[in-house]
Amino acid sequence: PVSPGELLCLGSSLAFSGLFYYLYRRKARAMARVQEAPKLQVDDDLPALVSAADGRCLPYVALEGIVLPAKTALISHYHEGLQGVIQKLLLKEHRLIWNSLARSW
């Protein structure tokens, strides 16, 4: 005879295993799509290629080419001669909400 508590533990264990396997497979599919992404060169043909794509969007591509900084390039403090640029800067502020139960913001 199996007790109801054991059945509950078994059911919750199977449910969590199924959830984690689903999340793993979803991330694995996304990773495979990124690894299989076509490599494109940044040249004059790129705008025409994007315009010809469905919805004027290429889902996963790897762009190769030379980028020029808008003002000055970032210089590494740790590796001499290494420079870089920032592609996009995103600033997100989190709103502080008082949690009365934990008595913290």
mmCIF file of C-alpha atoms in Angstrom:
data_model
loop_
_atom_site.group_PDB
_atom_site.id
_atom_site.type_symbol
_atom_site.label_atom_id
_atom_site.label_comp_id
_atom_site.label_asym_id
_atom_site.label_seq_id
_atom_site.Cartn_x
_atom_site.Cartn_y
_atom_site.Cartn_z
ATOM 1 C CA PRO A 1 0.000 0.000 0.000
ATOM 2 C CA VAL A 2 1.181 3.497 -0.926
ATOM 3 C CA SER A 3 0.274 6.440 1.295
ATOM 4 C CA PRO A 4 -1.217 9.654 -0.090
ATOM 5 C CA GLY A 5 1.862 11.592 1.044
ATOM 6 C CA GLU A 6 4.129 9.361 -1.020
ATOM 7 C CA LEU A 7 1.871 9.806 -4.057
ATOM 8 C CA LEU A 8 1.954 13.569 -3.560
ATOM 9 C CA CYS A 9 5.762 13.571 -3.367
ATOM 10 C CA LEU A 10 6.032 11.351 -6.435
ATOM 11 C CA GLY A 11 3.602 13.513 -8.408
ATOM 12 C CA SER A 12 5.328 16.770 -7.497
ATOM 13 C CA SER A 13 8.724 15.249 -8.312
ATOM 14 C CA LEU A 14 7.492 14.167 -11.747
ATOM 15 C CA ALA A 15 5.906 17.589 -12.344
ATOM 16 C CA PHE A 16 9.125 19.433 -11.472
ATOM 17 C CA SER A 17 11.200 17.044 -13.576
ATOM 18 C CA GLY A 18 8.897 17.621 -16.544
ATOM 19 C CA LEU A 19 9.044 21.400 -16.084
ATOM 20 C CA PHE A 20 12.827 21.478 -15.873
ATOM 21 C CA TYR A 21 13.181 19.179 -18.882
ATOM 22 C CA TYR A 22 10.852 21.445 -20.885
ATOM 23 C CA LEU A 23 12.907 24.532 -19.943
ATOM 24 C CA TYR A 24 16.136 22.712 -20.798
ATOM 25 C CA ARG A 25 14.857 21.640 -24.242
ATOM 26 C CA ARG A 26 13.625 25.178 -25.005
ATOM 27 C CA LYS A 27 17.011 26.692 -24.169
ATOM 28 C CA ALA A 28 18.818 23.934 -26.082
ATOM 29 C CA ARG A 29 16.740 24.690 -29.206
ATOM 30 C CA ALA A 30 17.501 28.405 -28.904
ATOM 31 C CA MET A 31 21.205 27.651 -28.482
ATOM 32 C CA ALA A 32 21.202 25.404 -31.550
ATOM 33 C CA ARG A 33 19.584 28.191 -33.586
ATOM 34 C CA VAL A 34 22.259 30.638 -32.454
ATOM 35 C CA GLN A 35 25.078 28.210 -33.284
ATOM 36 C CA GLU A 36 23.614 27.529 -36.745
ATOM 37 C CA ALA A 37 23.216 31.248 -37.480
ATOM 38 C CA PRO A 38 24.504 32.309 -40.891
ATOM 39 C CA LYS A 39 27.584 34.526 -40.901
ATOM 40 C CA LEU A 40 27.142 37.714 -42.907
ATOM 41 C CA GLN A 41 29.627 40.423 -43.773
ATOM 42 C CA VAL A 42 28.875 44.067 -43.061
ATOM 43 C CA ASP A 43 28.894 45.490 -46.580
ATOM 44 C CA ASP A 44 26.650 47.224 -49.104
ATOM 45 C CA ASP A 45 24.582 44.052 -49.730
ATOM 46 C CA LEU A 46 23.362 43.793 -46.130
ATOM 47 C CA PRO A 47 20.476 46.344 -46.322
ATOM 48 C CA ALA A 48 19.098 44.640 -49.434
ATOM 49 C CA LEU A 49 19.288 41.252 -47.689
ATOM 50 C CA VAL A 50 17.414 42.564 -44.645
ATOM 51 C CA SER A 51 14.761 44.210 -46.853
ATOM 52 C CA ALA A 52 14.187 40.928 -48.698
ATOM 53 C CA ALA A 53 13.733 38.902 -45.478
ATOM 54 C CA ASP A 54 10.327 38.087 -43.986
ATOM 55 C CA GLY A 55 9.159 41.006 -41.891
ATOM 56 C CA ARG A 56 12.384 42.859 -42.700
ATOM 57 C CA CYS A 57 14.057 41.005 -39.847
ATOM 58 C CA LEU A 58 16.778 38.349 -39.650
ATOM 59 C CA PRO A 59 16.194 36.306 -36.468
ATOM 60 C CA TYR A 60 19.721 34.996 -35.760
ATOM 61 C CA VAL A 61 22.759 36.105 -37.744
ATOM 62 C CA ALA A 62 26.405 36.650 -36.937
ATOM 63 C CA LEU A 63 27.710 39.886 -38.411
ATOM 64 C CA GLU A 64 31.380 40.068 -39.243
ATOM 65 C CA GLY A 65 33.147 43.242 -40.202
ATOM 66 C CA ILE A 66 34.871 46.361 -38.986
ATOM 67 C CA VAL A 67 32.978 48.829 -36.820
ATOM 68 C CA LEU A 68 33.957 52.421 -36.265
ATOM 69 C CA PRO A 69 33.289 54.193 -32.967
ATOM 70 C CA ALA A 70 30.974 57.224 -32.971
ATOM 71 C CA LYS A 71 33.425 59.275 -30.884
ATOM 72 C CA THR A 72 36.380 57.425 -29.396
ATOM 73 C CA ALA A 73 37.020 53.729 -28.890
ATOM 74 C CA LEU A 74 37.080 52.215 -25.418
ATOM 75 C CA ILE A 75 40.586 51.245 -24.361
ATOM 76 C CA SER A 76 41.189 48.296 -22.040
ATOM 77 C CA HIS A 77 42.994 48.984 -18.797
ATOM 78 C CA TYR A 78 44.091 45.350 -18.526
ATOM 79 C CA HIS A 79 45.249 44.441 -22.050
ATOM 80 C CA GLU A 80 47.464 46.858 -23.907
ATOM 81 C CA GLY A 81 46.344 47.614 -27.453
ATOM 82 C CA LEU A 82 42.831 46.167 -26.996
ATOM 83 C CA GLN A 83 39.988 48.462 -28.024
ATOM 84 C CA GLY A 84 36.217 48.100 -28.238
ATOM 85 C CA VAL A 85 32.939 49.886 -28.828
ATOM 86 C CA ILE A 86 29.542 49.759 -27.148
ATOM 87 C CA GLN A 87 26.764 48.523 -29.392
ATOM 88 C CA LYS A 88 23.802 49.549 -27.266
ATOM 89 C CA LEU A 89 23.480 51.032 -23.818
ATOM 90 C CA LEU A 90 20.329 50.238 -21.860
ATOM 91 C CA LEU A 91 19.542 51.849 -18.543
ATOM 92 C CA LYS A 92 16.765 50.260 -16.523
ATOM 93 C CA GLU A 93 15.691 51.646 -13.184
ATOM 94 C CA HIS A 94 13.929 49.352 -10.771
ATOM 95 C CA ARG A 95 11.128 50.872 -8.773
ATOM 96 C CA LEU A 96 11.508 50.436 -5.057
ATOM 97 C CA ILE A 97 8.474 49.014 -3.268
ATOM 98 C CA TRP A 98 8.230 48.674 0.490
ATOM 99 C CA ASN A 99 7.736 45.071 1.568
ATOM 100 C CA SER A 100 5.951 45.275 4.916
ATOM 101 C CA LEU A 101 6.360 41.567 5.599
ATOM 102 C CA ALA A 102 10.177 41.592 5.207
ATOM 103 C CA ARG A 103 10.400 45.271 6.283
ATOM 104 C CA SER A 104 12.691 46.160 3.415
ATOM 105 C CA TRP A 105 12.630 48.030 0.133
#
